[in-house]
Amino acid sequence: MEWKRINRKLERHPARAVIYSFALADIIGAILLWCPFSHVKTLSFIDALFTSTSAICVTGLTVVNTAQDFTHLGQFIILVLMQLGGLGVMTFSVFIALGFKDSLSFSSRLSLQESFLPHFTPEPRKLLFTIFAYTFISEALIALGLFLCFLGHGLGIKVSLAQAIFHAVSAFCNAGFSTFNDGMIDFQKSYAVLALIALAILLGNTGFPIVYELLSFFKEKRHKLSLHFKLTVYTHVALIIFGTVAFLWFDSAGAMAGLSWPLKVVTAVFHSVSARTAGFNSIDIAHFSEHSIYVFLILMVIGACPGSTGGGIKTTTFAVLSCTVWSRLRGFPQAVAFKRSIPVDQVGKAVTLVFIYLLAIMLFHFFLTFTEPNIPFYKSQHEFLGALFEVVSALGTVGLSTGVTSNLNLWGKICIILTMFVGRVGLLSLISFLSEVGHEPRPYRYPKERVMVG
Amino acid sequence: MEWKRINRKLERHPARAVIYSFALADIIGAILLWCPFSHVKTLSFIDALFTSTSAICVTGLTVVNTAQDFTHLGQFIILVLMQLGGLGVMTFSVFIALGFKDSLSFSSRLSLQESFLPHFTPEPRKLLFTIFAYTFISEALIALGLFLCFLGHGLGIKVSLAQAIFHAVSAFCNAGFSTFNDGMIDFQKSYAVLALIALAILLGNTGFPIVYELLSFFKEKRHKLSLHFKLTVYTHVALIIFGTVAFLWFDSAGAMAGLSWPLKVVTAVFHSVSARTAGFNSIDIAHFSEHSIYVFLILMVIGACPGSTGGGIKTTTFAVLSCTVWSRLRGFPQAVAFKRSIPVDQVGKAVTLVFIYLLAIMLFHFFLTFTEPNIPFYKSQHEFLGALFEVVSALGTVGLSTGVTSNLNLWGKICIILTMFVGRVGLLSLISFLSEVGHEPRPYRYPKERVMVG
Ligand SMILES: [K+]
Ligand SMILES: [K+]
């Protein structure tokens, strides 16, 4: 069967398959968006490519106004690209983690997989079905809620339905695109819309493995949660609380000064959730204080949970490194968490990931300061921070911006397009590659020798 | 004997001894500098404390002009503080790495030490003597060279001698203090002075273990260099070349535009060497392009070699992490370099060090943006970058500044004083602590469990 043949090919070269399929979808998307039926005014190819890359990488950075410059068909193309991108990322990362390669037997697969689903590896097709079902059911429920909200705001049935579907998909996929003129800023005082969008973001970026384990936990009445579950959930919740408290502290009298206290709390939670890595904002990012910008940077780098639609280095990577540090300070030679020890090769993987991620931030930030010496924003007081924010946002596929995006010149646009693609596809390939090479047995061992560290 | 008793006490609590002795010297230094005989005009206690901390931590940041605002006696006190600080750091870090604790037998000490001196651990008193001899001989030779140079510049015998001794100590200890009005900017076209200062910096920041191994290599005609030696020297040289090329690339037509090409090369090498972590500059840092500032930041964070007078995370820490990443990409489960494998607990130590170091940068940078909302510099275009540069420079005990230091208010000064102290003493204590707890045997092991990383 064709499905089996494609499946086998995908399984043989997961990294290559990711790169090819994303690049292909990206270019097809760009061409479609470039066609006259997609846009209202003239649209350069680089802007079409930027929008397509931003959509397929579920980043949400925009050089043109999604609401005004695209036709309904153009917006539909963006919707499809986001959905493909979100599903693609989630599926690929789950499959990579489970180590699905046709050359492996079922038993060796069990021993090799990153065991976020302890004692259980579902059949690939069934797993794929579950991911799709989870995605569409979540999106449908959120869309229904948003539809009622938008109706309540007096938008009319057709517009409400279209906007509800677009925003449900955009939020679940952590894409951050909006077909309202000023995005969520239009709804900055609507508790219901903010809460629904935040919920959709969480359904998308908490990661499928957590959902799956939660389902099987209730179904099978198991009382033992996996280490992956505990680490992910603790880190996820801690980061949301950290962001909320920080935003309230630094900007309750600043960017959020005009809001009532309950709304301040909701807005702070909304931005804390959205910074990892959805990219919706109900307040202009440029209005936030420098201290909040700082917090945004941290949240954007850490990003979402693994096996989700979000980007960044991921909560577990951060957790594994934190555990390594904390264990080392307590005197353990290895990383320890919840009375389990984390294998050495996974600590190495986390170190590698973070090292390369920070290197990528530095390089792209560096390029951007080269490409953008003349735009007005760059020359103003935020030059360094604004460019850094832009790159961290693009690499983490977040989509927040202090206003740099709309001022980018040709080379700046190319730089950010590359950043978005590397942040999404490059990272996924790297993870796939690391999962693969980590399991190769080595026939020889080198003798140990100590060096003086620090 | 008193020496033995003190020695035993030091050995029992290396971290505590470091903190107490540095804090004590710091406060005594501050009081001495505060006394009327030390300064020309009025001097607030916070400025005296700032200068004393900067000297004892061999950082070199200054809130007052060392040349104009201190008397000769005041300058001599600064000289003594620098010398004590430099020697103290070098001695402590070497002793910590060798694991000198009186509760350990000689054989267990051999197995525990970070083996930068393979198959050989000298007797403590002899080692101390060698360190002191190396320091004073190096400083004397450099002082002689500088004396001749300054004479050639027509400074007069007495002034030349005083300046030569001050700058030889300041450069060897990587302190970066200068008793010339504009520091090395006065000698920006003197090849000999720049070369001598750079040489003194290298003698100080390449680290005593390298010197010791080199000496014993030639004395004993051994043909096997340790892994520590290879990793340190390769990284050290690579970083110097990296900095030189970068500065030439970014500023040969910028900050260094007025210089001849040979002088441009010497100036670039000088700043590349000085950024890790001496802190002399022959060109105003504020004149460098933003790209060079970037390179400065990287060099300042990595810093000097272990067992030296310099600061930062150290070359070997960076090398161990790079090896971990590179080995992981090549499929090794462990960190591998020069056909040797680096023990897991040392990778953990490096991760812990870098993690805490970066956390400290973020926290202090954060505090500084809080303390300094009103100074003119902060409001100008470099606010974020300038504050970051200042904190990285203080934590790495480098002493370079884009001009922020002289504009600091009271809280900003306190923030930078703390940063300098933590960067010097806190880091040394942390390393000591990590070396200690890493060797505690644990009676139990937790079962392994994998998580999904990335
Ligand atoms: K996004
Ligand atoms: K220094």
PDB file of C-alpha atoms in Angstrom, chain A residues 29 300 332 369 431:
ATOM      1  CA  GLY A  29       2.348  28.133   0.384  1.00  0.00           C
ATOM      2  CA  MET A 300      10.354  32.385  24.866  1.00  0.00           C
ATOM      3  CA  PHE A 332      24.897  13.393  43.331  1.00  0.00           C
ATOM      4  CA  THR A 369      22.372  43.725  13.523  1.00  0.00           C
ATOM      5  CA  ILE A 431      16.484  16.310  18.035  1.00  0.00           C
TER       6      ILE A 431
END
